[in-house]
Short mmCIF file of C-alpha atoms and ligand atoms in Angstrom, two decimals:
data_model
loop_
_atom_site.label_atom_id
_atom_site.label_comp_id
_atom_site.label_asym_id
_atom_site.label_seq_id
_atom_site.Cartn_x
_atom_site.Cartn_y
_atom_site.Cartn_z
CA MET G 435 -20.15 -0.09 -10.14
CA SER G 436 -20.19 1.49 -13.55
CA SER G 437 -19.38 0.97 -17.18
CA LEU G 438 -16.66 2.89 -18.98
CA LEU G 439 -14.86 2.70 -22.31
CA ILE G 440 -11.26 3.93 -22.19
CA LYS G 441 -9.91 4.69 -25.66
CA ASP G 442 -6.41 4.80 -27.09
CA VAL G 443 -4.06 3.81 -24.32
CA ARG G 444 -0.86 1.84 -23.88
CA LEU G 445 -2.00 -1.09 -21.72
CA VAL G 446 0.69 -2.44 -19.38
CA ASP G 447 0.43 -4.99 -16.60
CA ALA G 448 2.69 -7.53 -14.91
CA LEU G 449 2.34 -9.96 -17.80
CA GLY G 450 2.56 -7.84 -20.91
CA GLU G 451 1.89 -4.78 -22.99
CA SER G 452 -0.42 -3.82 -25.88
CA TYR G 453 -2.11 -0.76 -27.37
CA GLY G 454 -5.82 -0.12 -27.75
CA ASP G 455 -9.00 0.31 -25.71
CA LEU G 456 -10.34 -1.20 -22.50
CA LEU G 457 -14.03 -1.69 -21.72
CA VAL G 458 -15.36 -2.01 -18.19
CA ARG G 459 -18.93 -3.22 -17.84
CA ASP G 460 -20.72 -3.21 -14.50
CA GLY G 461 -17.43 -2.81 -12.65
CA VAL G 462 -15.55 -5.64 -14.35
CA ILE G 463 -13.05 -5.67 -17.25
CA TRP G 464 -15.13 -6.87 -20.19
CA ALA G 465 -12.91 -6.50 -23.24
CA MET G 466 -9.56 -5.18 -24.43
CA GLY G 467 -8.53 -4.55 -28.01
CA LYS G 468 -8.44 -2.09 -30.88
CA GLY G 469 -11.48 -0.11 -32.01
CA LEU G 470 -13.90 -1.22 -29.28
CA VAL G 471 -17.41 0.29 -29.41
CA ALA G 472 -19.99 0.24 -26.64
CA PRO G 473 -23.13 2.30 -27.37
CA GLY G 474 -24.39 4.23 -24.36
CA VAL G 475 -21.23 3.70 -22.31
CA PRO G 476 -19.32 6.83 -21.21
CA VAL G 477 -15.97 7.28 -22.95
CA LEU G 478 -12.70 8.38 -21.41
CA ALA G 479 -10.24 9.47 -24.11
CA GLY G 480 -6.84 8.15 -23.04
CA GLU G 481 -5.00 10.07 -25.80
CA GLY G 482 -2.00 7.78 -25.79
CA ARG G 483 -1.41 7.76 -22.04
CA THR G 484 -0.27 4.60 -20.25
CA LEU G 485 -2.86 2.53 -18.40
CA LEU G 486 -1.96 0.11 -15.59
CA PRO G 487 -4.05 -1.95 -13.20
CA ALA G 488 -4.78 0.34 -10.23
CA PHE G 489 -2.41 -0.04 -7.29
CA VAL G 490 -3.19 -2.01 -4.13
CA ASP G 491 -1.61 -0.77 -0.90
CA LEU G 492 -1.07 -3.40 1.77
CA HIS G 493 0.11 -0.92 4.37
CA ALA G 494 -1.28 2.53 5.19
CA HIS G 495 -2.23 4.52 8.29
CA PHE G 496 -5.52 6.42 7.95
CA ARG G 497 -5.54 7.38 11.70
CA ASP G 498 -9.30 6.93 11.97
CA PRO G 499 -10.69 6.62 14.63
CA GLY G 500 -8.97 9.06 16.90
CA GLN G 501 -6.45 11.23 15.07
CA SER G 502 -8.37 12.90 12.31
CA GLU G 503 -6.11 15.96 12.55
CA LYS G 504 -3.52 13.73 10.81
CA GLU G 505 -5.88 11.89 8.44
CA ASP G 506 -9.29 10.28 8.35
CA ILE G 507 -10.81 7.60 6.18
CA LEU G 508 -12.22 10.14 3.74
CA THR G 509 -9.05 12.21 3.26
CA GLY G 510 -6.96 9.04 3.22
CA SER G 511 -9.14 7.64 0.46
CA TRP G 512 -8.84 10.86 -1.58
CA ALA G 513 -5.07 10.68 -1.24
CA ALA G 514 -5.14 7.02 -2.26
CA ALA G 515 -7.22 7.81 -5.37
CA LYS G 516 -4.81 10.59 -6.30
CA GLY G 517 -1.95 8.14 -5.90
CA GLY G 518 -3.59 5.63 -8.27
CA TYR G 519 -4.77 3.21 -5.56
CA THR G 520 -8.22 1.64 -5.37
CA ALA G 521 -7.73 -0.76 -2.43
CA VAL G 522 -5.91 0.05 0.79
CA SER G 523 -5.22 -2.05 3.86
CA VAL G 524 -5.18 0.17 6.95
CA MET G 525 -3.22 -0.47 10.12
CA ALA G 526 -4.56 -1.01 13.62
CA ASN G 527 -2.59 1.70 15.49
CA THR G 528 -5.59 4.02 15.67
CA ARG G 529 -7.06 5.52 18.88
CA PRO G 530 -8.57 3.32 20.15
CA ALA G 531 -6.55 0.58 18.50
CA CYS G 532 -8.39 -1.82 16.21
CA ASP G 533 -8.28 -4.52 18.90
CA ARG G 534 -12.01 -5.32 19.03
CA PRO G 535 -14.72 -5.91 16.44
CA GLU G 536 -16.50 -2.57 17.00
CA VAL G 537 -13.44 -0.62 15.80
CA ALA G 538 -13.02 -2.75 12.67
CA GLN G 539 -16.75 -2.43 11.98
CA TYR G 540 -16.52 1.35 12.37
CA VAL G 541 -13.67 1.50 9.83
CA ARG G 542 -15.50 -0.70 7.35
CA LYS G 543 -18.81 1.12 7.68
CA LYS G 544 -17.28 4.58 7.35
CA ALA G 545 -15.25 3.42 4.36
CA GLU G 546 -18.28 1.86 2.66
CA GLU G 547 -20.34 5.01 3.18
CA HIS G 548 -17.74 7.67 2.41
CA ALA G 549 -14.44 6.45 0.99
CA VAL G 550 -13.76 6.52 -2.75
CA VAL G 551 -11.52 3.43 -2.54
CA GLU G 552 -11.90 0.04 -0.88
CA VAL G 553 -10.54 -0.04 2.67
CA TYR G 554 -9.46 -3.29 4.32
CA PRO G 555 -8.79 -3.06 8.06
CA VAL G 556 -6.02 -4.94 9.82
CA GLY G 557 -6.80 -6.04 13.39
CA ALA G 558 -4.43 -5.61 16.33
CA ILE G 559 -2.54 -8.62 17.66
CA THR G 560 -2.56 -7.40 21.27
CA GLN G 561 -4.88 -5.21 23.29
CA GLY G 562 -3.90 -1.56 22.87
CA LEU G 563 -0.83 -2.78 20.92
CA ALA G 564 0.77 -3.21 24.34
CA GLY G 565 2.28 -6.58 23.51
CA GLU G 566 0.78 -8.32 26.56
CA GLU G 567 -2.78 -9.69 26.19
CA LEU G 568 -4.09 -10.91 22.85
CA ALA G 569 -6.75 -8.74 21.21
CA ASP G 570 -10.17 -10.24 20.53
CA MET G 571 -8.79 -12.02 17.46
CA GLU G 572 -11.78 -14.30 17.08
CA GLY G 573 -14.23 -11.40 17.23
CA LEU G 574 -12.09 -9.39 14.81
CA ALA G 575 -11.50 -12.17 12.27
CA PRO G 576 -14.70 -11.71 10.23
CA HIS G 577 -13.83 -8.02 9.70
CA VAL G 578 -10.07 -8.12 9.05
CA TRP G 579 -7.76 -9.91 6.62
CA ALA G 580 -4.66 -9.80 8.84
CA PHE G 581 -3.43 -9.04 12.33
CA SER G 582 -0.62 -6.64 13.18
CA ASP G 583 0.70 -4.47 16.01
CA ASP G 584 2.39 -2.38 13.30
CA GLY G 585 4.28 0.52 14.83
CA ARG G 586 5.70 -1.97 17.34
CA GLY G 587 6.99 -5.49 17.36
CA VAL G 588 5.36 -8.12 19.58
CA GLU G 589 8.33 -8.66 21.89
CA ARG G 590 7.28 -11.58 24.05
CA PRO G 591 7.72 -14.91 22.25
CA GLU G 592 4.90 -16.64 24.14
CA VAL G 593 2.48 -13.86 23.11
CA ALA G 594 3.68 -14.06 19.51
CA LEU G 595 3.29 -17.86 19.51
CA ALA G 596 -0.28 -17.60 20.82
CA ALA G 597 -1.06 -15.00 18.13
CA PHE G 598 0.34 -17.15 15.31
CA ARG G 599 -1.66 -20.13 16.58
CA ALA G 600 -4.86 -18.08 16.77
CA ALA G 601 -4.36 -16.50 13.34
CA ALA G 602 -3.65 -19.91 11.79
CA ALA G 603 -6.86 -21.31 13.28
CA LEU G 604 -8.82 -18.28 12.02
CA GLY G 605 -7.27 -18.42 8.53
CA ARG G 606 -5.77 -14.94 8.79
CA VAL G 607 -2.32 -13.49 8.06
CA ILE G 608 0.13 -12.25 10.71
CA PHE G 609 1.44 -8.96 9.31
CA SER G 610 4.67 -8.64 11.18
CA HIS G 611 6.30 -5.35 12.23
CA CYS G 612 9.78 -6.62 13.03
CA GLU G 613 11.58 -4.54 15.62
CA SER G 614 13.28 -5.89 18.72
CA ARG G 615 13.49 -3.07 21.26
CA GLY G 616 16.79 -2.98 23.05
CA ILE G 617 18.79 -3.92 19.96
CA ALA G 618 20.40 -0.68 18.83
CA ASP G 619 21.31 -1.76 15.30
CA PRO G 620 18.09 -1.35 13.31
CA ARG G 621 19.01 -4.06 10.81
CA LEU G 622 19.72 -6.70 13.46
CA SER G 623 16.66 -5.53 15.40
CA GLU G 624 14.54 -6.27 12.30
CA GLU G 625 16.25 -9.52 11.32
CA LEU G 626 15.96 -11.05 14.79
CA MET G 627 12.22 -10.64 14.94
CA ALA G 628 11.72 -11.55 11.28
CA GLY G 629 13.65 -14.77 11.88
CA ARG G 630 11.54 -15.56 14.93
CA ASP G 631 8.25 -14.82 13.18
CA LEU G 632 9.16 -16.83 10.08
CA TRP G 633 10.02 -19.71 12.37
CA LEU G 634 6.71 -19.30 14.21
CA ALA G 635 4.93 -19.33 10.86
CA ARG G 636 6.70 -22.58 10.02
CA TRP G 637 5.87 -24.02 13.42
CA THR G 638 2.18 -23.07 13.38
CA GLY G 639 1.39 -23.21 9.65
CA CYS G 640 0.24 -19.58 9.75
CA ARG G 641 0.66 -17.20 6.80
CA VAL G 642 3.07 -14.37 7.57
CA HIS G 643 3.73 -11.09 5.78
CA ILE G 644 6.81 -9.08 6.80
CA ALA G 645 6.18 -5.31 6.87
CA HIS G 646 8.49 -2.59 5.50
CA VAL G 647 11.68 -4.62 5.07
CA ALA G 648 14.70 -2.34 5.34
CA SER G 649 17.40 -4.94 5.86
CA PRO G 650 18.68 -7.12 3.00
CA GLY G 651 19.24 -9.83 5.61
CA THR G 652 15.50 -10.05 6.17
CA VAL G 653 15.00 -10.80 2.47
CA GLU G 654 17.38 -13.75 2.87
CA LEU G 655 15.39 -15.01 5.85
CA VAL G 656 12.11 -14.77 3.91
CA GLU G 657 13.65 -16.71 1.02
CA TRP G 658 14.96 -19.33 3.41
CA ALA G 659 11.45 -19.76 4.82
CA LYS G 660 9.76 -19.81 1.40
CA ALA G 661 12.16 -22.53 0.25
CA ARG G 662 10.88 -24.65 3.14
CA GLY G 663 7.23 -24.18 2.24
CA VAL G 664 6.40 -21.42 4.71
CA ALA G 665 3.58 -19.18 3.43
CA ALA G 666 5.70 -16.06 3.77
CA THR G 667 5.69 -12.80 1.81
CA CYS G 668 7.36 -9.44 2.33
CA GLU G 669 7.03 -5.83 1.29
CA VAL G 670 9.39 -2.91 0.93
CA THR G 671 8.46 0.79 0.89
CA PRO G 672 9.18 3.33 -1.86
CA HIS G 673 11.25 5.39 0.58
CA HIS G 674 13.49 2.51 1.63
CA LEU G 675 14.11 1.78 -2.07
CA CYS G 676 14.65 5.33 -3.31
CA LEU G 677 15.75 7.61 -0.45
CA GLU G 678 18.72 7.97 1.85
CA GLY G 679 19.36 10.44 4.65
CA GLU G 680 18.13 11.41 8.06
CA TYR G 681 14.38 11.89 7.55
CA ARG G 682 12.72 10.18 10.50
CA VAL G 683 10.88 7.03 9.61
CA ASN G 684 10.59 3.59 11.18
CA PRO G 685 12.52 1.50 10.26
CA PRO G 686 15.18 4.15 9.50
CA LEU G 687 16.17 4.85 5.88
CA CYS G 688 18.91 2.55 4.60
CA ASP G 689 22.51 3.52 4.00
CA GLU G 690 23.65 3.37 0.38
CA ALA G 691 25.00 -0.19 0.53
CA ALA G 692 21.82 -1.62 2.10
CA ARG G 693 19.60 0.33 -0.29
CA LYS G 694 21.49 -1.01 -3.30
CA ARG G 695 21.16 -4.55 -1.99
CA LEU G 696 17.41 -4.08 -1.44
CA LEU G 697 17.15 -2.78 -4.98
CA SER G 698 19.02 -5.81 -6.34
CA ALA G 699 16.69 -8.09 -4.41
CA LEU G 700 13.73 -6.24 -5.91
CA ARG G 701 15.14 -6.47 -9.44
CA GLU G 702 15.74 -10.20 -9.00
CA GLY G 703 12.11 -10.77 -7.97
CA ARG G 704 12.99 -11.67 -4.37
CA ILE G 705 10.63 -9.10 -2.81
CA ASP G 706 6.90 -9.67 -3.18
CA ALA G 707 5.35 -6.24 -2.99
CA VAL G 708 5.85 -2.52 -2.59
CA ALA G 709 3.65 -0.95 0.12
CA THR G 710 3.60 2.71 1.07
CA ASP G 711 3.50 2.70 4.89
CA HIS G 712 1.63 5.99 4.32
CA ALA G 713 2.09 7.63 7.74
CA PRO G 714 0.57 11.13 7.88
CA HIS G 715 1.51 13.35 10.83
CA THR G 716 0.88 16.96 11.88
CA PRO G 717 3.86 19.37 11.68
CA GLU G 718 3.90 19.54 15.52
CA ASP G 719 4.11 15.75 15.88
CA LYS G 720 6.76 15.59 13.21
CA ARG G 721 8.79 18.23 15.10
CA ARG G 722 8.42 16.08 18.22
CA GLY G 723 9.97 13.16 16.32
CA ALA G 724 7.02 11.12 15.06
CA PRO G 725 8.33 8.65 12.48
CA GLY G 726 6.74 8.41 9.04
CA ILE G 727 6.21 9.78 5.56
CA SER G 728 2.92 10.78 3.96
CA GLY G 729 3.58 8.61 0.95
CA ILE G 730 0.51 7.25 -0.80
CA GLU G 731 0.38 10.13 -3.33
CA THR G 732 4.08 10.09 -4.18
CA ALA G 733 4.67 6.31 -4.20
CA PHE G 734 4.18 5.72 -7.91
CA PRO G 735 5.96 8.89 -9.14
CA LEU G 736 8.90 8.22 -6.80
CA LEU G 737 9.28 4.63 -8.03
CA PHE G 738 8.65 5.54 -11.65
CA THR G 739 11.28 8.31 -11.48
CA HIS G 740 13.98 6.39 -9.62
CA LEU G 741 13.45 2.83 -10.80
CA VAL G 742 11.67 2.77 -14.17
CA ARG G 743 13.09 5.90 -15.79
CA GLU G 744 16.56 5.02 -14.48
CA GLY G 745 16.28 1.58 -16.09
CA GLU G 746 16.45 -0.38 -12.81
CA ILE G 747 13.19 -2.28 -13.45
CA ALA G 748 10.61 -2.42 -16.22
CA LEU G 749 7.18 -0.84 -15.82
CA SER G 750 5.63 -4.33 -15.97
CA GLN G 751 7.71 -5.39 -12.98
CA LEU G 752 6.60 -2.31 -11.05
CA SER G 753 3.03 -3.25 -11.91
CA ARG G 754 3.57 -6.69 -10.43
CA LEU G 755 4.96 -5.14 -7.23
CA MET G 756 2.28 -2.46 -6.83
CA SER G 757 -0.79 -4.29 -8.14
CA LEU G 758 -0.69 -8.01 -8.93
CA SER G 759 1.27 -9.31 -5.94
CA PRO G 760 -0.41 -7.15 -3.29
CA ALA G 761 -3.83 -8.03 -4.74
CA ARG G 762 -2.98 -11.72 -4.42
CA ILE G 763 -1.72 -11.28 -0.86
CA LEU G 764 -4.86 -9.33 0.09
CA GLY G 765 -7.05 -11.79 -1.82
CA VAL G 766 -8.90 -9.38 -4.12
CA PRO G 767 -9.62 -9.92 -7.86
CA LYS G 768 -7.51 -6.94 -8.94
CA GLY G 769 -4.02 -6.23 -10.20
CA ARG G 770 -4.18 -7.46 -13.80
CA LEU G 771 -5.62 -6.26 -17.06
CA ALA G 772 -7.67 -9.33 -17.92
CA VAL G 773 -11.30 -10.02 -18.71
CA GLY G 774 -13.21 -10.76 -15.51
CA MET G 775 -10.92 -8.82 -13.19
CA ASP G 776 -12.22 -5.76 -11.33
CA GLY G 777 -12.34 -2.68 -13.55
CA ASP G 778 -9.73 -0.84 -11.48
CA VAL G 779 -7.15 1.03 -13.53
CA VAL G 780 -4.83 4.01 -13.37
CA LEU G 781 -3.70 6.23 -16.24
CA PHE G 782 -0.54 8.28 -15.96
CA GLU G 783 1.58 10.67 -17.95
CA ASP G 784 5.34 10.51 -18.34
CA ALA G 785 5.48 14.17 -17.30
CA PRO G 786 7.30 16.05 -14.53
CA PHE G 787 5.77 17.87 -11.58
CA THR G 788 7.12 19.44 -8.41
CA VAL G 789 6.06 18.15 -4.99
CA THR G 790 4.65 21.01 -2.90
CA GLU G 791 2.42 21.01 0.18
CA ASP G 792 -0.50 21.98 -2.07
CA PHE G 793 0.01 18.79 -4.05
CA PHE G 794 -1.29 16.62 -1.20
CA PHE G 795 -4.92 15.60 -0.63
CA SER G 796 -3.70 13.83 2.50
CA ARG G 797 -3.78 15.93 5.68
CA GLY G 798 -0.17 14.81 6.17
CA LYS G 799 2.34 16.93 4.26
CA ASN G 800 5.27 15.23 6.01
CA THR G 801 7.69 14.19 3.30
CA PRO G 802 11.35 14.74 2.48
CA LEU G 803 10.30 15.19 -1.17
CA LEU G 804 9.04 18.80 -0.90
CA GLY G 805 10.57 20.85 -3.70
CA GLN G 806 11.66 17.82 -5.69
CA THR G 807 10.64 17.14 -9.27
CA LEU G 808 9.18 13.71 -9.99
CA TRP G 809 7.95 12.09 -13.18
CA GLY G 810 4.92 9.85 -13.65
CA LYS G 811 1.89 11.97 -12.86
CA VAL G 812 -1.31 10.06 -12.17
CA TRP G 813 -3.96 11.47 -14.51
CA ALA G 814 -6.96 9.25 -13.78
CA THR G 815 -7.95 6.51 -11.35
CA VAL G 816 -10.90 4.25 -12.05
CA HIS G 817 -12.55 2.06 -9.42
CA ARG G 818 -14.88 -0.62 -10.80
CA GLY G 819 -15.64 1.51 -13.84
CA ASP G 820 -16.22 4.65 -11.78
CA VAL G 821 -13.79 7.54 -12.41
CA ILE G 822 -12.76 8.55 -8.88
CA PHE G 823 -9.87 10.84 -9.84
CA LEU G 824 -9.34 12.81 -13.03
CA ALA G 825 -6.96 15.64 -13.97
CA GLY G 826 -6.27 16.70 -10.40
CA ARG G 827 -9.83 16.41 -9.09
CA VAL G 828 -11.17 13.66 -6.89
CA LYS G 829 -14.76 12.53 -6.54
CA GLY G 830 -16.45 13.93 -3.46
CA ARG G 831 -13.74 16.48 -2.70
CA ASP G 832 -13.94 18.58 -5.86
CA GLY G 833 -17.56 18.23 -6.96
CA ASP G 834 -18.48 16.22 -10.00
CA ASP G 835 -15.88 17.60 -12.40
CA HIS G 836 -13.98 14.35 -12.39
CA ARG G 837 -16.62 12.70 -14.57
CA PRO G 838 -15.73 11.72 -18.13
CA VAL G 839 -17.73 13.09 -21.03
CA GLY G 840 -19.61 10.98 -23.54
O1 DOR Z 1160 7.41 5.32 10.12
C1 DOR Z 1160 6.50 4.69 10.61
N1 DOR Z 1160 5.34 5.29 10.96
N2 DOR Z 1160 6.65 3.38 10.82
C2 DOR Z 1160 5.75 2.65 11.51
O2 DOR Z 1160 5.96 1.48 11.68
C3 DOR Z 1160 4.55 3.30 12.07
C4 DOR Z 1160 4.20 4.52 11.32
C5 DOR Z 1160 3.17 5.38 12.01
O3 DOR Z 1160 2.15 4.87 12.46
O4 DOR Z 1160 3.37 6.61 12.07
#
């Protein structure tokens, strides 16, 4: 936790916009306004750049333990910082899976000791994500905020019911990967399980969060449930909003009609959050058909380029989707520029850059965006007053050059 005075920035969050300075003291936003002074506090000259609350990612795969050739907690956290994120929820499909307390404790300890961002583990619903026996949900609960077999749906209804009951009793969220194997149409496959899980949430009183929605029909189901008092939320990924084509990802990219409907739902405020589903893979695994996009570093530029610059949504609405709403779902005091909130901010430039393999701090370079030009380059990321990324350099990876002067 540090103190930092950021001068001369356009301050934008979900609720408004102003121009001036922002002071973080001991890790918390202390003041905002014009001409702030704070003797002895390091100064970061914003030089007219735009400052937003740092992003919160509800859905990423850091592959640690077990597949550090794809990513580990350290490289994942560097990538997150470069992408403007300061808090990341990481999925349970590691090796071994996060189906017992020791694995969640390992993730938390390694993150606390080494990561430059906050890392929040998700526990598995079933042992080994096999969909049969429940994981040690009670043992996991103190270490995780949600339970998910993400990467697979929990097929058996009696197993899903037992999981919803257990999560409700433990006060945790079921983070639902909706995919019914055996149903060839990916949209129906998603909607069927989303409908079931929303109904189970209604039946058990459990909170439910629907992962990577790719079907507009699922948005309707979530709205239906919300209207009946179900504690339901949903997320959509940058790639399902902005990309079409054959690049392999699960769920598959939308066709144009579905993508436009998802975008309308987003514009109308019917989708709660954007989450990256950052899924790094090696080139060999990608060639063998592994689904996923290494997306935590390109999420903001992709959305800024396709949605904000194209006039689809305002920057403040993007801030709600990437910061305020996910922070509320995760339950962390972040996501707004307001006195008393965590001093977590991101500064970016409305400037173009080309996505190349060298761009990535993530070990995963798997993206359909290689060679493309995007706008909205993250310039600095601040976590609780500590500058963790500045002008292309991240704390820990590139020495101490990221530090501000003053
Ligand atoms: O594309 C995906 N990749 N979707 C998932 O649900 C899992 C993820 C992964 O773990 O690679």
